[in-house]
Coordinates of C-alpha atoms in Angstrom, one line a residue:
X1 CA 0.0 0.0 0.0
X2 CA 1.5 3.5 -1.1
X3 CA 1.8 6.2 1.1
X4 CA -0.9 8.0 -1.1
X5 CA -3.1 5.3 -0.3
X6 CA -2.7 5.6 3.2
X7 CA -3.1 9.1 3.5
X8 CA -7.2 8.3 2.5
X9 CA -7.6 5.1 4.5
X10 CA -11.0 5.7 6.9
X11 CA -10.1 5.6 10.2
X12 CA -10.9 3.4 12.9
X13 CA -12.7 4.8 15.7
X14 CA -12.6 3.0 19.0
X15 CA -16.6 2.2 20.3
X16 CA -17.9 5.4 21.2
X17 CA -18.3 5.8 25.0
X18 CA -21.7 6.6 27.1
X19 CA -22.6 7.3 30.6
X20 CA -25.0 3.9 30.0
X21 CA -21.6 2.0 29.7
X22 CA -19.5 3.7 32.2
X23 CA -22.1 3.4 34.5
X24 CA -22.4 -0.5 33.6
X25 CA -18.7 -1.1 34.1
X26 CA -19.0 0.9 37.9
X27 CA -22.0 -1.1 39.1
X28 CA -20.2 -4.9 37.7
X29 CA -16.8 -3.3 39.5
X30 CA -18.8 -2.3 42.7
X31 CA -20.4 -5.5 42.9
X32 CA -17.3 -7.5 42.2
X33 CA -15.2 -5.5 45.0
X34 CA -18.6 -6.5 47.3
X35 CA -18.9 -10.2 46.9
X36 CA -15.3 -10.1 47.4
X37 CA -13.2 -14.0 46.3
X38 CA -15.5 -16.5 46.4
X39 CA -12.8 -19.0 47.8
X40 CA -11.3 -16.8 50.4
X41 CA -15.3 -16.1 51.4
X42 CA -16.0 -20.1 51.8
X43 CA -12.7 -20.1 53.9
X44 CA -14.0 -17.3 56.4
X45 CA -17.1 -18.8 56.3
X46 CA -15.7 -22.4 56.8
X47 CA -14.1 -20.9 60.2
X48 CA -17.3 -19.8 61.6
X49 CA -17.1 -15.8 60.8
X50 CA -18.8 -13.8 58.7
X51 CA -17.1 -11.1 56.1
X52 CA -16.9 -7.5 57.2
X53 CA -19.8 -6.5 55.1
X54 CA -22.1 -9.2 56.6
X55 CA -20.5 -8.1 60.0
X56 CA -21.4 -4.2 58.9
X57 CA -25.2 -5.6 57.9
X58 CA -25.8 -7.1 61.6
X59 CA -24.7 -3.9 63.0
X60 CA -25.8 -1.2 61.3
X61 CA -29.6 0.1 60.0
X62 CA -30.9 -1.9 56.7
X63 CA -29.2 0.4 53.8
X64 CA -27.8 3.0 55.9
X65 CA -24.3 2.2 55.2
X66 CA -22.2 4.7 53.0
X67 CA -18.8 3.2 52.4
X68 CA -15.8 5.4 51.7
X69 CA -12.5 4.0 49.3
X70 CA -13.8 1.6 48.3
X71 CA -11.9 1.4 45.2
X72 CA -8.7 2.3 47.4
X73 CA -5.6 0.4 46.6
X74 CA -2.5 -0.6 48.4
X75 CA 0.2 -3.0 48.4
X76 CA -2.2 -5.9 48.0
X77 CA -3.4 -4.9 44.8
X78 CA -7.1 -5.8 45.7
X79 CA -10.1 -2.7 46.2
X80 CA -10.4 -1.3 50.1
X81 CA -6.7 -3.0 50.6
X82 CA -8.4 -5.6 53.5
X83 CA -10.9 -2.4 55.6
X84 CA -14.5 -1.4 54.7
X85 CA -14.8 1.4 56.2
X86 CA -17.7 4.5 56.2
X87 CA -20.6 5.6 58.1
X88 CA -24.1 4.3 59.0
X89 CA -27.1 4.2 61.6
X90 CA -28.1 2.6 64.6
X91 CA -31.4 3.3 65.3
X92 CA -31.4 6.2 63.3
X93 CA -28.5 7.7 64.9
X94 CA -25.1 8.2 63.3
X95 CA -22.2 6.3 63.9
X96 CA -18.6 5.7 62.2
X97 CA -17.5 2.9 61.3
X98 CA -14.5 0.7 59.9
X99 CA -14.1 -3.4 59.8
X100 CA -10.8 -5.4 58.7
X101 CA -11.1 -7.5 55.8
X102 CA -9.7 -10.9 56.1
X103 CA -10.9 -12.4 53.4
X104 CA -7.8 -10.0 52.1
X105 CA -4.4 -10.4 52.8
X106 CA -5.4 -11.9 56.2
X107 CA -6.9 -8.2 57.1
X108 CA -3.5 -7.0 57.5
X109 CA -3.0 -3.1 58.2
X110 CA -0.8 -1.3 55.4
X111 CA -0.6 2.2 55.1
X112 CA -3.7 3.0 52.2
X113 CA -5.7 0.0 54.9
X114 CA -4.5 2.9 57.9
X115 CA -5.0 5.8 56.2
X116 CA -8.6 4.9 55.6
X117 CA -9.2 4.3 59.4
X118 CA -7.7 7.7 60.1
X119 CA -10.0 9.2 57.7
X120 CA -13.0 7.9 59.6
X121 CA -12.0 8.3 63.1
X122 CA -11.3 11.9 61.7
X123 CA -14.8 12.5 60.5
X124 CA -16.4 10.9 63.5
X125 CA -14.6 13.4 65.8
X126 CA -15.8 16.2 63.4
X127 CA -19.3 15.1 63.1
X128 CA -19.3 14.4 67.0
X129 CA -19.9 10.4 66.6
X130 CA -19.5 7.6 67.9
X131 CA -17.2 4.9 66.4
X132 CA -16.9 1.2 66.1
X133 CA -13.8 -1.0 65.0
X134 CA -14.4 -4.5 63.6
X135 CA -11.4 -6.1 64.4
X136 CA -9.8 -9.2 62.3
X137 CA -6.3 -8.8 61.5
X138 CA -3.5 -11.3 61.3
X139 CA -1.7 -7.5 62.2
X140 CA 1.1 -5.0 60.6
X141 CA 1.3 -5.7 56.9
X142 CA 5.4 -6.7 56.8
X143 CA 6.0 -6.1 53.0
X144 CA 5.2 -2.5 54.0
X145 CA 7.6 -2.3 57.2
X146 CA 7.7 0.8 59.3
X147 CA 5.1 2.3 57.0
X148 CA 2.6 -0.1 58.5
X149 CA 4.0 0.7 62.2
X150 CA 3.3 4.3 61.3
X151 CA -0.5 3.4 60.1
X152 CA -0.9 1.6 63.8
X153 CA 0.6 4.8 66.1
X154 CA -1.7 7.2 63.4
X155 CA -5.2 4.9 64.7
X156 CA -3.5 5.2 68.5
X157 CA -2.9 8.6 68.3
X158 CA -6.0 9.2 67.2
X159 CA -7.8 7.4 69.5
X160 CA -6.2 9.5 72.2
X161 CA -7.4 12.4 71.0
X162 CA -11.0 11.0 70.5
X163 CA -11.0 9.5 73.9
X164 CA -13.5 11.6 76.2
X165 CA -14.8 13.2 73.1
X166 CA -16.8 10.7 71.2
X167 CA -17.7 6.8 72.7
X168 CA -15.0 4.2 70.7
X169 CA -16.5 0.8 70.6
X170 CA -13.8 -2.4 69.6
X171 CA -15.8 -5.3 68.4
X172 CA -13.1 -8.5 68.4
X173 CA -13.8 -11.3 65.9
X174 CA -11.2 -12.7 64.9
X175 CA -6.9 -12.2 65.8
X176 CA -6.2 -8.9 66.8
X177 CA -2.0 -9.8 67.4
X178 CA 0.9 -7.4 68.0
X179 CA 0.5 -3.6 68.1
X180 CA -3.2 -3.9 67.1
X181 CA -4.2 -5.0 70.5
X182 CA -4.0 -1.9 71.7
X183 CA -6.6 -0.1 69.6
X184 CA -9.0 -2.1 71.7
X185 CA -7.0 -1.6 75.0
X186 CA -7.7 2.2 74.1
X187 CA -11.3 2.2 73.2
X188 CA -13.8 2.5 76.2
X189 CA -15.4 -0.9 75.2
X190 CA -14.0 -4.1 74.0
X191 CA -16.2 -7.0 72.7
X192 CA -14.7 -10.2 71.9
X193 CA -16.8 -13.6 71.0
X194 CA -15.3 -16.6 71.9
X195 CA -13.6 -19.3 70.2
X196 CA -13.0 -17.1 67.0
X197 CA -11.2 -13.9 68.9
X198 CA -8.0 -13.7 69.9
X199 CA -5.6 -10.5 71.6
X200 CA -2.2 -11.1 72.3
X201 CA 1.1 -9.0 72.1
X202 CA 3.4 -12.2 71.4
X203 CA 2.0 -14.9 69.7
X204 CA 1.9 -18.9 71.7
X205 CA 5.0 -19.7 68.9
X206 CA 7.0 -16.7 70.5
X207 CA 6.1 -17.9 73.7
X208 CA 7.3 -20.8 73.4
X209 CA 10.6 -19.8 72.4
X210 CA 10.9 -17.3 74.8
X211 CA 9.8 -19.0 78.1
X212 CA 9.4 -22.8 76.8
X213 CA 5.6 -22.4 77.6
X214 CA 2.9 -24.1 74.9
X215 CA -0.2 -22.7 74.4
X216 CA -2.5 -22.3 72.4
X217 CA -4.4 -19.4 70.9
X218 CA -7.4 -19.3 72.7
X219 CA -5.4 -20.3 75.9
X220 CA -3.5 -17.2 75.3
X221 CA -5.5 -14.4 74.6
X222 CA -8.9 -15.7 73.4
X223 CA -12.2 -14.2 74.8
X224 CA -12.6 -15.8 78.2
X225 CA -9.1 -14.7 78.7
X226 CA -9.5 -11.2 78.6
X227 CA -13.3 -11.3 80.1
X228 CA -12.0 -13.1 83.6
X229 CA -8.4 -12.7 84.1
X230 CA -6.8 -9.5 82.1
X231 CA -10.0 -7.5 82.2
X232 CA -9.2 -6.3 78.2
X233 CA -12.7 -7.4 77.0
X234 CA -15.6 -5.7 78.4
X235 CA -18.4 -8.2 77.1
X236 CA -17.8 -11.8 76.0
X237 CA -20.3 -13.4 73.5
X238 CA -21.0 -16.7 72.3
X239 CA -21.2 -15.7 68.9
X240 CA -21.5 -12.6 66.3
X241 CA -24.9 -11.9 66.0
X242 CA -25.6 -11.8 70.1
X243 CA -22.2 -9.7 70.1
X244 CA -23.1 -7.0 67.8
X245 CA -27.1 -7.1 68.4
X246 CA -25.1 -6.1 72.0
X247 CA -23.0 -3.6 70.4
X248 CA -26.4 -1.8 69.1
X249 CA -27.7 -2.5 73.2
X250 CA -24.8 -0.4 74.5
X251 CA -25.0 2.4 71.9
X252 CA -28.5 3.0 72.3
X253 CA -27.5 4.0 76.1
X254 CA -25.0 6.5 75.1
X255 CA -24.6 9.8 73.8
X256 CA -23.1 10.9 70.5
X257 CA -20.2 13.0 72.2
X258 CA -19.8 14.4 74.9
X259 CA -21.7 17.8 74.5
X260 CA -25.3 15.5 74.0
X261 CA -26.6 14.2 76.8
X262 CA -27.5 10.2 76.3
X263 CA -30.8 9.4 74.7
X264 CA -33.8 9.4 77.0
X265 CA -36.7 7.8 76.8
X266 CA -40.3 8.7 78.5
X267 CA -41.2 6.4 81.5
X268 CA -44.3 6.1 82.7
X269 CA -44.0 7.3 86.7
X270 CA -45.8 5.4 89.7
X271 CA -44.0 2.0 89.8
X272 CA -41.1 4.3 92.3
X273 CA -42.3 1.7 95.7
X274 CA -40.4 -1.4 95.3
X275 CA -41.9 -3.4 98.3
X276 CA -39.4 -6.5 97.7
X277 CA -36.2 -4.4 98.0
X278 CA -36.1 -4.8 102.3
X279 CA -36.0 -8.8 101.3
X280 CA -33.6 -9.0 99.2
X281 CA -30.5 -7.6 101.7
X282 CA -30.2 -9.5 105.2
X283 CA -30.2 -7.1 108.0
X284 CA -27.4 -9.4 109.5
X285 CA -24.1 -7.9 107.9
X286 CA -22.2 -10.8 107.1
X287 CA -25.0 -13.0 105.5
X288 CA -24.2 -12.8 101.3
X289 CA -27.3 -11.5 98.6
X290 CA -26.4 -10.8 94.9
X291 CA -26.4 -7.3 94.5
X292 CA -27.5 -7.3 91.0
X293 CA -31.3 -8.1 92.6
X294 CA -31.0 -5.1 94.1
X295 CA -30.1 -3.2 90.9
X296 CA -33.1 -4.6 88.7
X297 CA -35.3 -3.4 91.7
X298 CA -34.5 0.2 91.5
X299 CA -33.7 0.5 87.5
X300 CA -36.5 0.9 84.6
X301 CA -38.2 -2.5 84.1
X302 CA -35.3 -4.6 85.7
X303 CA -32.8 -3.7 82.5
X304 CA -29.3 -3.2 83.2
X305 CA -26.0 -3.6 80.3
X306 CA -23.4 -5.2 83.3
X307 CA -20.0 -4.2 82.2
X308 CA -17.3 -6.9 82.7
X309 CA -19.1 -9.5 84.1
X310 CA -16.4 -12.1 84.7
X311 CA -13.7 -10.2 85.9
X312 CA -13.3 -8.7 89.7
X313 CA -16.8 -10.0 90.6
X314 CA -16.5 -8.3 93.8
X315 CA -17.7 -5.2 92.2
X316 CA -21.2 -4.4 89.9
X317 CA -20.7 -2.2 87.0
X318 CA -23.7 -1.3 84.7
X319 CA -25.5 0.8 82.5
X320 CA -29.2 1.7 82.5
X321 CA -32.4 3.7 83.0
X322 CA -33.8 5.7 85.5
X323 CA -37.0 7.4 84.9
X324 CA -35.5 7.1 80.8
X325 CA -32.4 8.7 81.5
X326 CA -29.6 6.7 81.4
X327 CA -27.0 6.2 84.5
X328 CA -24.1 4.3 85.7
X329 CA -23.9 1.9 88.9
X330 CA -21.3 0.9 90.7
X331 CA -22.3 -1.5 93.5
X332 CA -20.2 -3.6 95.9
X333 CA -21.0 -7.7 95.5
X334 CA -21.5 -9.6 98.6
X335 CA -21.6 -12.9 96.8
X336 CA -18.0 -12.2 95.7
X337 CA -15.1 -11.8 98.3
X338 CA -18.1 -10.3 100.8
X339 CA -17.7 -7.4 98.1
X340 CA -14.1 -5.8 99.5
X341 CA -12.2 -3.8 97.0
X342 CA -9.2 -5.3 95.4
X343 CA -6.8 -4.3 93.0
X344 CA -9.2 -5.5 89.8
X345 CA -12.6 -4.2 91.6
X346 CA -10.9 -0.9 91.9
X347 CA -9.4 -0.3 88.3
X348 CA -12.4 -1.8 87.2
X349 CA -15.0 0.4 88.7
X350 CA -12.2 3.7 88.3
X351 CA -12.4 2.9 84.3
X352 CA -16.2 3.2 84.7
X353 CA -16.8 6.0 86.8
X354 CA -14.3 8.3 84.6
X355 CA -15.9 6.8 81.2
X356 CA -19.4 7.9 83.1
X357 CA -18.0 11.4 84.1
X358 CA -16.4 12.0 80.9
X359 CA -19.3 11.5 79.2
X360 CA -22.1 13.1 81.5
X361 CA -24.2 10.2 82.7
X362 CA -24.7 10.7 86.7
X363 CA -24.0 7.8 89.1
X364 CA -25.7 5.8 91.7
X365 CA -22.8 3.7 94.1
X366 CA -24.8 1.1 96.1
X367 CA -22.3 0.3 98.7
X368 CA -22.2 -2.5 101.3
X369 CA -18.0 -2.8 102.0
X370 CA -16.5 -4.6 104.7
X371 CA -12.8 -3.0 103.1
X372 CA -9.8 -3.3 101.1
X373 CA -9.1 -7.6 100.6
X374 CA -5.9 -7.8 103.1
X375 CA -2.5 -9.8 102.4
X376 CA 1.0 -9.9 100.9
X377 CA -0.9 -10.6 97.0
X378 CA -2.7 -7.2 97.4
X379 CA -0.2 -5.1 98.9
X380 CA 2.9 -5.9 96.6
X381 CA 0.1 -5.8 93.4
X382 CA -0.2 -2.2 94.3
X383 CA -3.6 -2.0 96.4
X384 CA -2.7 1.2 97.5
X385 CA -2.0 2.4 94.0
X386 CA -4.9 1.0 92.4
X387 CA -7.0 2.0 95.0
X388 CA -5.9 5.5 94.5
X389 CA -7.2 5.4 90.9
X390 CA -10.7 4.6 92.0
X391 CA -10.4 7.4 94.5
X392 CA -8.9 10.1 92.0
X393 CA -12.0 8.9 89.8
X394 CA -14.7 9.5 91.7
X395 CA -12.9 12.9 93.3
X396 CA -12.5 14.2 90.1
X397 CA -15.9 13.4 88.6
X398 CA -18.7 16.2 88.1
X399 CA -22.0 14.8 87.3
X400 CA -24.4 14.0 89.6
X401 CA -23.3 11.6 92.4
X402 CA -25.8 9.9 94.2
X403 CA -24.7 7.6 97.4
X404 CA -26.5 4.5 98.5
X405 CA -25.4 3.3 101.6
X406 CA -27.0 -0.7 102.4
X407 CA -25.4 -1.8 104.7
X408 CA -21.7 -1.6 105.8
X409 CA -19.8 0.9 105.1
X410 CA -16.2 0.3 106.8
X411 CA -12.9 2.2 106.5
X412 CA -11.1 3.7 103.8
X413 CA -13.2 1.9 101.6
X414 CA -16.2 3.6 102.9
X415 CA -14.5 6.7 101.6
X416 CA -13.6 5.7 98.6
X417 CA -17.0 4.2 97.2
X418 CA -18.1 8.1 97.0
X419 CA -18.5 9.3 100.3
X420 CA -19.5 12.8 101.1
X421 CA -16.1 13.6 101.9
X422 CA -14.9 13.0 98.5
X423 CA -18.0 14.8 96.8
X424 CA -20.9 12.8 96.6
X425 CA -24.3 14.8 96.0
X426 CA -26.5 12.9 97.8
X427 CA -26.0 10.4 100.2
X428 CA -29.2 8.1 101.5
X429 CA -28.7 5.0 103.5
X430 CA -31.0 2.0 104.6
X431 CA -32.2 1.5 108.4
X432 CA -29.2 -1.2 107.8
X433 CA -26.2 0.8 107.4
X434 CA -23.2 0.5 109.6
X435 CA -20.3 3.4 109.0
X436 CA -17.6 2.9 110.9
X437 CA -13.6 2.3 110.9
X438 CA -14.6 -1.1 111.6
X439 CA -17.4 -3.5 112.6
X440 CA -17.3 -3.5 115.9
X441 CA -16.8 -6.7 117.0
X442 CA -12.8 -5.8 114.8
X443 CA -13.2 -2.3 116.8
X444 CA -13.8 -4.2 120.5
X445 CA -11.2 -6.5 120.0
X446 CA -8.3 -3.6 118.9
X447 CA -9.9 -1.2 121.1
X448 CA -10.1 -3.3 124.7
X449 CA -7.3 -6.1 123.8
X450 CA -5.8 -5.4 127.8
X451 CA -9.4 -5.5 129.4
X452 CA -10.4 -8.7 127.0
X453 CA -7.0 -10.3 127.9
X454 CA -7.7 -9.9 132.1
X455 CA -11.3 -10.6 132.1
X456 CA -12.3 -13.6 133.6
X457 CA -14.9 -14.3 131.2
X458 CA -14.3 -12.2 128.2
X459 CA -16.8 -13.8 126.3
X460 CA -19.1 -12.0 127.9
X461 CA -17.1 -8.7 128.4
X462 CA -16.8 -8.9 124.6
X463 CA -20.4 -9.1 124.1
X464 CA -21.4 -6.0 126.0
X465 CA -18.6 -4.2 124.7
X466 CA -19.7 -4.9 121.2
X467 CA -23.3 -3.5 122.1
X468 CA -22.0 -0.6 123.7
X469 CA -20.1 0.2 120.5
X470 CA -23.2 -0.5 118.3
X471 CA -25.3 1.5 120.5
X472 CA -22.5 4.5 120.2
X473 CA -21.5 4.6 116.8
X474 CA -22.3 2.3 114.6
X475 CA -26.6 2.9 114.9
X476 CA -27.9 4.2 111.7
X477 CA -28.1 7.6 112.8
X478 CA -24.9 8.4 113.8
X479 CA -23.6 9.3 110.0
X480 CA -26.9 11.2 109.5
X481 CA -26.9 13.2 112.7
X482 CA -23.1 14.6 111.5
X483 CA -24.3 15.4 108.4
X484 CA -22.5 12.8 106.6
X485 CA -26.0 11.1 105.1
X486 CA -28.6 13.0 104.1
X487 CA -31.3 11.3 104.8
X488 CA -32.6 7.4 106.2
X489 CA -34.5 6.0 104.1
X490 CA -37.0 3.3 103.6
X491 CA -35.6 0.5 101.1
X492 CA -38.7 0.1 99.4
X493 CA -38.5 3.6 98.2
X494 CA -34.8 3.8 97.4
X495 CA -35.8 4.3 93.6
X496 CA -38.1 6.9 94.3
X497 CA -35.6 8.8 96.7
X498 CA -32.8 8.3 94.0
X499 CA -35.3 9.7 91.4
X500 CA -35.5 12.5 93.2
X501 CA -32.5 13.1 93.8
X502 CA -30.8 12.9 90.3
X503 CA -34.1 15.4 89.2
X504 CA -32.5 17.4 92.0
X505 CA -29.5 17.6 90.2
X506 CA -29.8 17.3 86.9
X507 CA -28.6 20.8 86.3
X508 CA -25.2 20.5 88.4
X509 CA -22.2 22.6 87.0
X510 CA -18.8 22.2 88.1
X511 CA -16.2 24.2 86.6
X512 CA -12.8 22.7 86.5
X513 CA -10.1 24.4 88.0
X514 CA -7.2 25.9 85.2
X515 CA -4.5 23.3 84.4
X516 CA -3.4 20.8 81.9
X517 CA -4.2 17.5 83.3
X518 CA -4.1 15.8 87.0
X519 CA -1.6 13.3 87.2
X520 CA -3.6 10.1 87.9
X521 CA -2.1 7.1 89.6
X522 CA -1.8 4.8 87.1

């Protein structure tokens, strides 16, 4: 063919394009990047869990979610890089959200997979909302190195920054290994469902060949691990639905930030007399009841969210509703350890109070305390210390305080469950309180040692001593006539008298005094 020839040849035109077709090819993309690999789907499947998206469905309102990135890349080549990630509703009411792919590259975080997290923690915190982290990571993506170390301290720092600000809600479902287990050590809740979950810093294979020690997964940081020994995981479920239809339980009793109050709800008044409460607590101080009777007594229709149940059992820590407006309790447990304080009771109910305070959902303490649990364990596990934190907690805290004194009430730990002297509002107390230093038959025995030692029946001696004591200072006056209690009250209308008194104070300001930050005893 000449060159002439050439010059006159039609030209070939490629098919012409239209918005029909480009829209085609984005709807067959978008559908491919949700169904995700079939095989790797079967797998996650095949191990019990569900994909992020079928995670995000249980979670979230039908067709409220609005995913962001989707088409984002990384060094795995595949859309999201291994994180769906965006924003949604839970009962109509906005929340962020982000859950780990592992269907893709095993979930692992790179730095597109972190820089996607960062971009929805950052709009949550701008938009005042609260946000949720589906974890399931085999952890740092290593074909991206320190890149991938710099994605993890980008979520922590961030995290810090939210904390106080906007709840943060870390739902466990599969490994969370390494550096990721702290995101959910910093968030204010941790769910984790068993069998499936696992937290650890160093995998059972470093174990191993570190201390010689063989265990396994689960043995090492799966759910029931962190729900009744290390106190990471706030709630422990049997399975995902259960866990997440729990995560939707807990959101519905908390605010969006912290400048909205929680939701409220209205609830019908005249049910405040709660005839069965004086039968529930022995008058006898020693004799054990489960506190959490008394709690369903005095809360809206019996419903209370308990926050970790299985660890340091000796103290009650729940959400739930008042006359529709949501509170925290703390209450001592007399069917664990009596109820004393111990190093877990106290960080425990500490991380509650100040998540309640920071927040601005008033608490009710129901305390019955014989004291701090005594011995060598206790004091060399830093008592005193943790102790301190639960003090500094309650000290520092602003909303409305409401103290409910049942029965005994001994010591420092008197003090420290929210006393008047450390700030309380409003302190009440059953005919069946005893506030002391002591019980007295501890008090009589310190006290008269020398006469008990030279009586010649100090059995008796002992006994009237006792009485005396009772009589003196231990009746359920003697607080109340110092101005220590407020008032002594009927049981069977503590929930009306606690009503009344969080109505009372529903408009309390505090304003903080200037400075940075206490230094809390951590």
């Amino acid at each position: 063919m000449s060159i002439s020839e050439m010059d006159f040849r039609p030209a070939v035109r490629p098919t012409p394009r239209s918005v029909r077709s480009l829209r085609d090819r984005r709807d067959e993309l978008t559908t491919r990047v949700a169904l995700g690999n079939r095989d790797a789907v079967a797998r996650q499947h095949g191990l019990g869990k569900r994909t992020a998206r079928e995670r995000l469905e249980l979670l979230l309102d039908e067709g409220s979610f609005v995913e962001l990135e989707m088409f984002r890349r990384g060094t795995t080549g595949a859309h999201t890089d291994g994180v769906v990630a965006g924003s949604g509703t839970v009962d109509g009411r906005r929340i962020f959200v982000y859950a780990q792919d592992f269907t893709i590259s095993g979930g692992s975080l790179g730095a597109a997979h972190a820089e996607k997290i960062h971009k929805v923690m950052d709009l949550a915190v701008a938009t005042g909302s609260p946000i949720v982290s589906v974890n399931d990571s085999g952890g740092a993506r290593i074909q991206e190195g320190v890149m991938a170390l710099h994605g993890y301290g980008g979520i922590f720092r961030r995290q810090v920054e939210a904390s106080g600000i906007v709840p943060q809600i870390a739902v466990v479902l599969g490994p969370c290994a390494g550096g990721a287990a702290y995101s959910p050590a910093l968030a204010d809740f941790t769910f984790m469902v068993r069998d499936t979950a696992q937290m650890y810093l160093t995998g059972p294979d470093v174990v191993a060949a570190v201390s010689g020690e063989r265990v396994t997964h689960n043995q090492l940081g799966g759910a029931d691990v962190h729900g009744s020994l290390s106190g990471v995981a706030s709630f422990v479920h049997d399975d995902e639905e259960s866990c997440l239809a729990d995560v939707r339980y807990l959101l519905s009793l908390l605010p969006a930030n912290n400048m909205e109050p929680p939701p409220a709800y209205p609830h019908p008044a005249g049910d405040e007399l709660r005839p069965a409460l004086p039968d529930l607590v022995p008058v006898e101080p020693n004799q054990p009841y489960d506190i959490r009777g008394v709690i369903a007594e005095v809360v809206d229709d019996g419903d209370f969210l308990e926050v970790h149940e299985d660890w340091a059992g000796n103290v009650v820590c729940a959400l739930a509703r008042l006359g529709g407006e949501v509170v925290g309790i703390v209450g001592n447990q007399p069917l664990v350890l009596a109820g004393v304080l111990d190093t877990a009771a106290s960080q425990k109910a500490a991380r509650f109070v100040r998540f309640c305070d920071a927040f601005g959902i008033p608490l009710v303490t129901l305390v019955d305390v014989p004291g701090f649990l005594p011995g060598t364990d206790q004091e060399y596990g830093g008592a005193i210390r943790h102790g301190a934190k639960l003090l500094y907690a309650y000290c520092e805290a602003s909303v409305p305080r409401v103290q409910v004194i049942l029965r005994k009430a001994y010591g420092g730990a008197y003090i420290v469950m929210d006393s008047r002297s450390i700030g309380c509002d409003l302190s009440l107390a059953w005919p069946t309180n005893e506030i002391a230093v002591m019980g007295a038959e501890a008090a009589v025995n310190v006290v008269h040692r020398k006469e008990l030692a030279a009586s010649a029946d100090p059995d008796e001696l002992r006994a009237t001593l006792i009485a005396a004591y009772s009589e003196e200072l231990v009746h359920p006056y003697y607080a109340a006539e110092r101005g220590l209690v407020d008032d002594v009250i009927d049981p069977a209308q503590t929930r009306a008298a606690v009503l009344r008194g969080l109505a009372m104070l529903r408009d309390k300001r505090r304003r903080a005094p200037a400075r940075k930050h206490g230094n809390v005893p951590l």
